[in-house]
Coordinates of C-alpha atoms in Angstrom, one line a residue:
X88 CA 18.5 27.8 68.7
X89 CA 17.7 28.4 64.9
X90 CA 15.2 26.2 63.6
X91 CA 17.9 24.7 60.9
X92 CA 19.7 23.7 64.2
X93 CA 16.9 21.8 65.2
X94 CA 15.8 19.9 62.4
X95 CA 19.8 19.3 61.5
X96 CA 19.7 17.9 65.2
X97 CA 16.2 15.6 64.9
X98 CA 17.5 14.5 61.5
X99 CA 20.6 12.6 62.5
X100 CA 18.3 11.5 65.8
X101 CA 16.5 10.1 63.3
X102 CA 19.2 8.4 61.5
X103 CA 20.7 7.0 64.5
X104 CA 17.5 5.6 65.7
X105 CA 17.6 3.6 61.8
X106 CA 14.1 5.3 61.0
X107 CA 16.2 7.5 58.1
X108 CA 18.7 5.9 55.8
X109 CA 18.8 8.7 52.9
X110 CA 18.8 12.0 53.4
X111 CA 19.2 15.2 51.2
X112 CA 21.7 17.8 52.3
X113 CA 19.5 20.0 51.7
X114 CA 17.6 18.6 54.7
X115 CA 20.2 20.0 57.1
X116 CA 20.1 23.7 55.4
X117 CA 21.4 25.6 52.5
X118 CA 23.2 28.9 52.5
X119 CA 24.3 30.0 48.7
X120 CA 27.5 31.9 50.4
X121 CA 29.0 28.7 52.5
X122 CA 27.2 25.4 53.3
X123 CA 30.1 23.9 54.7
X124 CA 27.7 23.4 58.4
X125 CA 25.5 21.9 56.3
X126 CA 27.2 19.7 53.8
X127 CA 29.1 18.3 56.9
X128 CA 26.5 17.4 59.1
X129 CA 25.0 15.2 56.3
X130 CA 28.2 13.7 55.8
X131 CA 28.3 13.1 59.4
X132 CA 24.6 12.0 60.0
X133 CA 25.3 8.1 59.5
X134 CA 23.2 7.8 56.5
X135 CA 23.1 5.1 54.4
X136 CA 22.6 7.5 51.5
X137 CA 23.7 11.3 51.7
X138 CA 22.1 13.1 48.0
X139 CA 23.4 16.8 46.8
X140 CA 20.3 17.7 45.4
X141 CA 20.8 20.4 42.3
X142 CA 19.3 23.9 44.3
X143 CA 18.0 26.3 41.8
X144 CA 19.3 29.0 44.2
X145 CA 22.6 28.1 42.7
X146 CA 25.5 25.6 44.1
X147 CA 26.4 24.3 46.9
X148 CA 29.1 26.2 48.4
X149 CA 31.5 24.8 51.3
X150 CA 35.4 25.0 52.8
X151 CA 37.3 21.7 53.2
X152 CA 34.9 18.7 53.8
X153 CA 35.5 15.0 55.3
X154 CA 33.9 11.8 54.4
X155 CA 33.3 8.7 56.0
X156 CA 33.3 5.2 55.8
X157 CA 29.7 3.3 54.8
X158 CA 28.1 5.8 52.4
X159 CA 26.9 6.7 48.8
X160 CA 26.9 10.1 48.0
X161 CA 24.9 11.0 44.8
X162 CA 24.8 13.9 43.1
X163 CA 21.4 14.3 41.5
X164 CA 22.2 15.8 37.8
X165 CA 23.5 19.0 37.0
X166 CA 24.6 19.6 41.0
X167 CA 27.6 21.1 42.0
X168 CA 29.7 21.2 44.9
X169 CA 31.9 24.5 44.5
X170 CA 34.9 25.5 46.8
X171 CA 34.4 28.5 48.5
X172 CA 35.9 31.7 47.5
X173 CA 39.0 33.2 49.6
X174 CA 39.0 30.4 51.5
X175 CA 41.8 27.4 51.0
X176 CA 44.8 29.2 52.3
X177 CA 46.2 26.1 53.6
X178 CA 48.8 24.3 50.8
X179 CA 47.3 21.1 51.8
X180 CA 43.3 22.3 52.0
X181 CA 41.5 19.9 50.1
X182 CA 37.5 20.2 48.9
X183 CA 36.1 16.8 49.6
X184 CA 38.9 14.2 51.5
X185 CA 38.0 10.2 52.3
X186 CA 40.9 9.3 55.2
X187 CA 40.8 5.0 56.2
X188 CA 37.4 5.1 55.0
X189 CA 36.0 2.2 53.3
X190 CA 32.9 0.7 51.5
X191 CA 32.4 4.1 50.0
X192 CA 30.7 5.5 46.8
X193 CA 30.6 9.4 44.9
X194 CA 28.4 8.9 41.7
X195 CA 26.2 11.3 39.7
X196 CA 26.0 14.0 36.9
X197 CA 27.4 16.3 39.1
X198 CA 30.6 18.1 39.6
X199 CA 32.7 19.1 42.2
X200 CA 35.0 22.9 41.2
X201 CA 37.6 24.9 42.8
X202 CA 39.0 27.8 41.4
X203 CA 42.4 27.2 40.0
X204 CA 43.2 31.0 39.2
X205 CA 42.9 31.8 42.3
X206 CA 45.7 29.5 43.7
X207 CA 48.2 30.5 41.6
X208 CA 48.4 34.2 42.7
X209 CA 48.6 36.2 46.0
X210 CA 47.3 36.4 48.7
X211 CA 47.8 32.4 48.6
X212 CA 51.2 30.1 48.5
X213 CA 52.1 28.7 46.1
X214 CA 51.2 24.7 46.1
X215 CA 50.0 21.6 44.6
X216 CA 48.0 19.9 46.8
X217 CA 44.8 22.2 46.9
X218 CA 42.8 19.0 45.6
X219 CA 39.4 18.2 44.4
X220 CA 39.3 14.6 45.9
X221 CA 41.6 13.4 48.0
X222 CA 41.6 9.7 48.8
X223 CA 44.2 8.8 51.8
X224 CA 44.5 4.7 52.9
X225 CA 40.7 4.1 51.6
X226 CA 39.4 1.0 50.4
X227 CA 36.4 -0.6 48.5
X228 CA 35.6 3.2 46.6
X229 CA 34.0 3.8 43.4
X230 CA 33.9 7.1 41.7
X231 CA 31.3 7.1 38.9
X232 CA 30.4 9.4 36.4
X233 CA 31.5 12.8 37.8
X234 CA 33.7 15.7 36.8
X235 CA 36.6 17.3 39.4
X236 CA 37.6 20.5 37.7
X237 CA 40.1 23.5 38.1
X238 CA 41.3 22.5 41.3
X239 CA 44.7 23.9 42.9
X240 CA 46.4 20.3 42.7
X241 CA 44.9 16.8 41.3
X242 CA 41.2 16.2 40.4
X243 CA 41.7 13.5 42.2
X244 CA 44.6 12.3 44.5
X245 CA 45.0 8.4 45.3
X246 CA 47.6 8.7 48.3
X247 CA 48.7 7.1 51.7
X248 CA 48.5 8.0 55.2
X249 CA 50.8 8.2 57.9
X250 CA 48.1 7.7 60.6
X251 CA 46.5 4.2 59.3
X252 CA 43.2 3.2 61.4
X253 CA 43.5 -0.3 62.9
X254 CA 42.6 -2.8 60.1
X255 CA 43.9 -0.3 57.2
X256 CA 47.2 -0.2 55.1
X257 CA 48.7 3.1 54.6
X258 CA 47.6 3.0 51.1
X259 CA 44.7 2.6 49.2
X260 CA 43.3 -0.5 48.3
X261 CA 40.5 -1.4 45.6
X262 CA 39.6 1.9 44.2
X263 CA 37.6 2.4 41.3
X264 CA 37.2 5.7 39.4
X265 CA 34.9 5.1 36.0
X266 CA 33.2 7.6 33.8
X267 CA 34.8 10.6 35.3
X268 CA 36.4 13.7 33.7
X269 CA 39.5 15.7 35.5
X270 CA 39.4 18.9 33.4
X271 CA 41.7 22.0 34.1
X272 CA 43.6 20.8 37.3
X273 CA 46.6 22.1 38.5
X274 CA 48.7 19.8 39.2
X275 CA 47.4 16.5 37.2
X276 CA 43.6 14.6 36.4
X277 CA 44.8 12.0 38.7
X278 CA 47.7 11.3 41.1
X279 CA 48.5 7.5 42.2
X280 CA 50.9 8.0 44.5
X281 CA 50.4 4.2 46.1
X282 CA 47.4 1.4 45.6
X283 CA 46.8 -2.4 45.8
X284 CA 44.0 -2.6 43.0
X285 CA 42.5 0.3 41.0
X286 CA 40.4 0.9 38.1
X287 CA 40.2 3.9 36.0
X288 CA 38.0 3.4 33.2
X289 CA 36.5 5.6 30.6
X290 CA 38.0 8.9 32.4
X291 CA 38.9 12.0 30.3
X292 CA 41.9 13.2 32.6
X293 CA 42.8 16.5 29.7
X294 CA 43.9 20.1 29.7
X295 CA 46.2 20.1 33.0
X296 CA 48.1 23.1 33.5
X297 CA 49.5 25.0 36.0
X298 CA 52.1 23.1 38.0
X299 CA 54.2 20.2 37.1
X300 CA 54.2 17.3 36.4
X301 CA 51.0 18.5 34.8
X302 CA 50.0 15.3 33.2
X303 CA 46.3 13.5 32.8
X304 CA 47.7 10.8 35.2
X305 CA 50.7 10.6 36.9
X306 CA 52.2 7.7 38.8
X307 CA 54.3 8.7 41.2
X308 CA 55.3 7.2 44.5
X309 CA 57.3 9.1 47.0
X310 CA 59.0 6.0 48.8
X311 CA 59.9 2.3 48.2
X312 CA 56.9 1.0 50.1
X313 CA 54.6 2.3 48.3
X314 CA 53.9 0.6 45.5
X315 CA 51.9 0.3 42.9
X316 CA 50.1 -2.8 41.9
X317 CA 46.9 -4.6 40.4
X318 CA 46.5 -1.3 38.4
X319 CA 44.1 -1.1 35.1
X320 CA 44.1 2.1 32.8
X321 CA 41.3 1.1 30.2
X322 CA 39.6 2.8 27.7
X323 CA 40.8 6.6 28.6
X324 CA 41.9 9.6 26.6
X325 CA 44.3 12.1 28.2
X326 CA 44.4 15.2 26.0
X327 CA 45.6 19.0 26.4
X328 CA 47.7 18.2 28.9
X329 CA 51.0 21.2 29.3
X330 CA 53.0 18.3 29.8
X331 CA 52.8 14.1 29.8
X332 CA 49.3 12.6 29.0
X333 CA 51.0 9.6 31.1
X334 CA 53.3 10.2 33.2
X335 CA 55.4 7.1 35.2
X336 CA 58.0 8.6 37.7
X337 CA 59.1 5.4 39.6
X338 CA 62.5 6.7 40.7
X339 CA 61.6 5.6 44.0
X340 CA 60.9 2.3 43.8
X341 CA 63.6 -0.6 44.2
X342 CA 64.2 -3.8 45.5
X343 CA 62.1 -3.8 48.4
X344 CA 58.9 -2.9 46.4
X345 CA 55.8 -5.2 45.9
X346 CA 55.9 -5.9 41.9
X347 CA 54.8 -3.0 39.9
X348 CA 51.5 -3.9 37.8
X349 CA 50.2 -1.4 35.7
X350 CA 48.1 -2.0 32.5
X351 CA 46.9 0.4 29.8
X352 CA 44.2 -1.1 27.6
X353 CA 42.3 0.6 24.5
X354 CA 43.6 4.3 25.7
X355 CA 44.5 7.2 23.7
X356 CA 46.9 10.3 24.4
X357 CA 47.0 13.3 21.7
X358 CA 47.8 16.7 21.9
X359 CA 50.1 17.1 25.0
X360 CA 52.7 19.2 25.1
X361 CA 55.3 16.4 26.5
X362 CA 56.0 12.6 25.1
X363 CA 54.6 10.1 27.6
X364 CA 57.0 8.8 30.0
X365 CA 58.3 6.5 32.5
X366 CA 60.9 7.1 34.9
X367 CA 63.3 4.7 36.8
X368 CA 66.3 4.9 38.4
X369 CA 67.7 2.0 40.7
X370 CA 70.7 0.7 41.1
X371 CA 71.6 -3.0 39.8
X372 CA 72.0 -4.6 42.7
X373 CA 68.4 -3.2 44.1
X374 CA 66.1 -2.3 41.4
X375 CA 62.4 -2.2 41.1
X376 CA 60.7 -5.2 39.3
X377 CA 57.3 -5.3 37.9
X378 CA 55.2 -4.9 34.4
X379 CA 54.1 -2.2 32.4
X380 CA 51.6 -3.2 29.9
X381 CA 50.1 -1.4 27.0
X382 CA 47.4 -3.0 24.9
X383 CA 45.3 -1.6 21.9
X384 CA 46.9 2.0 22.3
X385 CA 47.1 5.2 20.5
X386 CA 49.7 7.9 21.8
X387 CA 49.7 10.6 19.4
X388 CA 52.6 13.5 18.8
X389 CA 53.4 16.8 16.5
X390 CA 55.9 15.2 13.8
X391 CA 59.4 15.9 14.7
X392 CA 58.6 15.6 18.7
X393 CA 59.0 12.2 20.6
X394 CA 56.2 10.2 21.2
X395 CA 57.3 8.3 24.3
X396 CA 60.6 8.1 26.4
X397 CA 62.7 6.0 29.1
X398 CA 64.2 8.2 31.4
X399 CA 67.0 7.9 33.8
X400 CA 67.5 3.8 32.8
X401 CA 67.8 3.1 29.6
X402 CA 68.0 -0.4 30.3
X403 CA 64.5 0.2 32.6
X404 CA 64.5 -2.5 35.5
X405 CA 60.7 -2.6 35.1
X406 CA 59.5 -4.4 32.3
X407 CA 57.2 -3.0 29.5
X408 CA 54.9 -5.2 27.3
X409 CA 54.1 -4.1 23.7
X410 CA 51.1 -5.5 22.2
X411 CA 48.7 -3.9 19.5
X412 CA 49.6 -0.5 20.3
X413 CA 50.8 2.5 17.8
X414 CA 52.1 5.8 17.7
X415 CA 50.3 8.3 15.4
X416 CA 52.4 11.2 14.1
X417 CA 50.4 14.1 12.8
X418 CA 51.9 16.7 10.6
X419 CA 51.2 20.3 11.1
X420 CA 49.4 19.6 7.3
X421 CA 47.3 17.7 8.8
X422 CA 48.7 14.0 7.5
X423 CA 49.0 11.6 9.8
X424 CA 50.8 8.8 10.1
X425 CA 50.7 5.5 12.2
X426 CA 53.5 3.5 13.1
X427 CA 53.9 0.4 15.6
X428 CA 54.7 1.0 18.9
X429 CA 56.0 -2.7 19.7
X430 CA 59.1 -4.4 20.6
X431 CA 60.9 -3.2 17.4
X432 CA 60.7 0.1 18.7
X433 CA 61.8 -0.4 21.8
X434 CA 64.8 -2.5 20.9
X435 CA 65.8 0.3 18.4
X436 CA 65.7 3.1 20.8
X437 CA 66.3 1.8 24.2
X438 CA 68.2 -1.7 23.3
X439 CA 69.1 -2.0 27.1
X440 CA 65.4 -1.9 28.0
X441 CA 64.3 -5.4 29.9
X442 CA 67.6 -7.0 29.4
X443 CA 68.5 -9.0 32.4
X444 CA 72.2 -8.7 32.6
X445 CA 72.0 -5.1 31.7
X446 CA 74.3 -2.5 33.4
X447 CA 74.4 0.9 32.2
X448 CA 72.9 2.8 34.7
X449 CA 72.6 6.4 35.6
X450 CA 76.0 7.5 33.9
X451 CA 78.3 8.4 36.4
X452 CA 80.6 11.7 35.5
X453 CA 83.8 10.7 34.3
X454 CA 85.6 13.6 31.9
X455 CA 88.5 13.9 29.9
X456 CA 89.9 17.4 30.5
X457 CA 92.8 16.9 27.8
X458 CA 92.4 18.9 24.7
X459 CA 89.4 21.2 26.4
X460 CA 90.3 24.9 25.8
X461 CA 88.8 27.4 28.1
X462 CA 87.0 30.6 26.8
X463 CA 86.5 33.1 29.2
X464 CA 85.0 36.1 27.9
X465 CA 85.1 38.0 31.3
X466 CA 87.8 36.3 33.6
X467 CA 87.9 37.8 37.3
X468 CA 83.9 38.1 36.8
X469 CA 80.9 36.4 38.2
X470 CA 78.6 35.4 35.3
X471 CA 75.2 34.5 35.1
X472 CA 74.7 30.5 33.7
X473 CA 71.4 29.5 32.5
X474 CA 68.9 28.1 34.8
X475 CA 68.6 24.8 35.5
X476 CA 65.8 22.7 37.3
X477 CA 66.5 19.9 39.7
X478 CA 64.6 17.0 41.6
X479 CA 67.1 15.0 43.4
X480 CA 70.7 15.4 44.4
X481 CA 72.8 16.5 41.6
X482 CA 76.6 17.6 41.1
X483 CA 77.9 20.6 39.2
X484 CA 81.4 19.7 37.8
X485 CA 83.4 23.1 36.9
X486 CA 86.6 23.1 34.7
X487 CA 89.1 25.6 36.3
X488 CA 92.6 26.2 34.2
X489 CA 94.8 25.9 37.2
X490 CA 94.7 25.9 40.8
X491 CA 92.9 29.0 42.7
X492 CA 89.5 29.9 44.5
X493 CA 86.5 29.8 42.6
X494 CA 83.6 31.4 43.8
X495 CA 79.9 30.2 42.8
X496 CA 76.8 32.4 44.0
X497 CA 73.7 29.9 43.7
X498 CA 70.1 31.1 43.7
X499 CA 67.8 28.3 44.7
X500 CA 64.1 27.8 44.9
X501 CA 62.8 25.0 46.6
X502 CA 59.8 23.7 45.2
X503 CA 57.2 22.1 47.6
X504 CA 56.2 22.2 51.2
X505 CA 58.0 25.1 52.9
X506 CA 59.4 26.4 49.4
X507 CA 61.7 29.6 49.7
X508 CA 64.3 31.4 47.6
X509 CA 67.8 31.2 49.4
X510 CA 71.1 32.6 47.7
X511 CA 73.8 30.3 49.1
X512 CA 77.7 31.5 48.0
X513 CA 80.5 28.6 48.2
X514 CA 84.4 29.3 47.6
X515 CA 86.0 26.6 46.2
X516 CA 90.0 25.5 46.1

């Protein structure tokens, strides 16, 4: 048996036996091509107290990791935990994941780093979900002063579970994330896919690109019960983002969703490449309720772009609060200009928004054929249309002069789990 073996072995003896409650990973061994042995047996060990010290060898390398409930993990400053290289095949391989774990804490100067290039190219799938963090149905957590960078989905992912642990939700519950920075993701900074309580606070969430949504923090449930509630955004700048700096797709909450609670207080998004948004689409009769607050913001945009937009519902079932906030349009002179963004704005552009008896939702297609002339430059022929993206059902409406077979050829890529490209041909009376 190799000697790190044995001392791996008497060191969680000696945890169990309560003479040890900290230990040093580096206790268990360190190997600067793959630690993952290593790192996982002192995340395994039962200590109180589990510390990556900084090596001057280099970083610590390791494949996918699990934590557990009842620890503090500290990074000592300046110490990394770095995926390994080549390995992540799996869509869904995540560095560092926390499943029905509770009463846990990651703090530290440290960092933990994938390597996002990588992803995006063969031999590997294409995905989102290669994540830095991934936080499944936890509760009591607190994230402090660390950096999740470059990974091939979400610096860090706030999710649900499908196997919940006896006493556990399938969400997360009471999750704090303070003083962290989510640079160069993939996917997004942070995902909230569903949570009873969190707190981000002072978090730099900037320069996501790769795969959308591709926002700093994106909100985003993928069913009606899981919602999103007792949620505080304060004092956080989302910058560089490809797309939203906030992003709030809600189109799958309705009616049988705990109230939606979300507050943004003294944050500031500038320099992404798509207006902030939020995104809800329910039908009257079973629509989402809830708040969304912003307080003491500053969204900034290129003049002539939008700053912020209501999608799907212009008359948006959930209902947002204005107070103290502005928009600041900067010209490519360098002026800029502020300008409120309140209830005056909203009523201006979106004069459905929080109306009670509103009723104009997602327009249904209804047109009026008379007068249309057709232009055909190639009649008989197949022709190419320009590309169009979809996320949920949809309906192509096609005008045809007079009664015959039309013929569509559609080329589809799926995007997600089990993506593929499929060419699918449909004749039409």
């Amino acid at each position: 048996m190799k000697a790190s073996l044995v001392t791996s072995f008497a060191l969680m003896a000696s945890v169990l036996s309560g003479c040890q409650s900290a230990v040093k990973v580096s206790d268990f061994g360190f190997d600067r091509e793959d630690s993952t042995k290593f790192i996982q047996a002192a995340l395994d060990s039962g200590a109180d107290r589990i510390v990556f010290d900084r090596r001057p060898e280099g970083p610590w390398v390791a494949n996918r990791l699990r934590g557990r409930s009842n620890c503090e993990i500290v990074f000592e400053d300046g110490a990394e935990l770095v995926a390994k290289r080549g390995a992540f095949k799996g869509i869904g391989d995540t560095l560092l994941t926390f499943e029905c774990a509770s009463n846990v804490t990651i703090r530290g100067r440290g960092r933990l780093r994938m390597w996002k290039e990588d992803y995006q190219k063969p031999p590997y799938q294409k995905a989102e979900w290669r994540h830095a963090l991934a936080l499944l149905a936890c509760r009591d957590v607190l994230v402090e002063d660390m950096e999740f960078n470059e990974s091939g989905g979400d610096g860090i992912y706030v999710s649900i579970t499908s196997r919940p642990a006896p006493g556990f939700r399938t969400y997360c519950e009471d999750v704090t994330v303070r003083n962290v920075k989510c640079l160069r993701n993939n996917r997004q900074g942070i995902s909230v896919i569903a949570v009873d309580g969190l707190l981000v606070e002072g978090c730099e969430l900037s320069d996501t690109c790769g795969t959308s949504p591709q926002a700093g923090i994106d909100f985003e449930p993928n069913g009606a019960s899981e919602g999103l509630s007792n949620i505080l955004i304060r004092d956080c700048e989302f910058s560089g983002n490809r797309e939203c700096g906030i992003d709030l797709a809600l189109v799958k909450l309705n009616g049988s969703t705990r109230d939606t609670s979300i507050v943004f207080e003294n944050c500031r998004a500038f320099n992404n490449g798509k207006p902030s948004e939020i995104v809800c689409w329910n039908s009257p009769a079973n629509a989402a309720r809830g708040v969304v607050t912003f307080r003491n913001c500053r969204i900034g945009y290129p003049a002539g772009k939008e700053a912020f937009r209501l999608l799907e519902n212009e008359d948006l079932p959930i209902r947002l609060e204005l107070a103290n906030s502005f928009f600041r349009e900067e010209g490519a002179d360098g002026s800029v200009r502020e300008f409120p963004f309140d209830a005056a704005w909203l009523a201006k552009l979106y004069p459905l928004a929080g109306k009670a008896d509103a009723t104009e939702y997602p327009k249904v297609l209804k047109p009026d054929w008379k007068g249309y002339t057709v232009v055909d430059a190639r009649p008989g022929e197949l022709v190419d249309l320009l590309p169009n993206r979809f996320r949920y059902p949809f309906t192509l409406a096609f005008y045809a002069a007079q009664p015959g077979e039309a013929v569509l050829v559609a080329r589809q890529t799926i995007v997600g789990r089990g993506g593929r490209l499929e060419e699918r041909t449909a004749n039409v009376m």
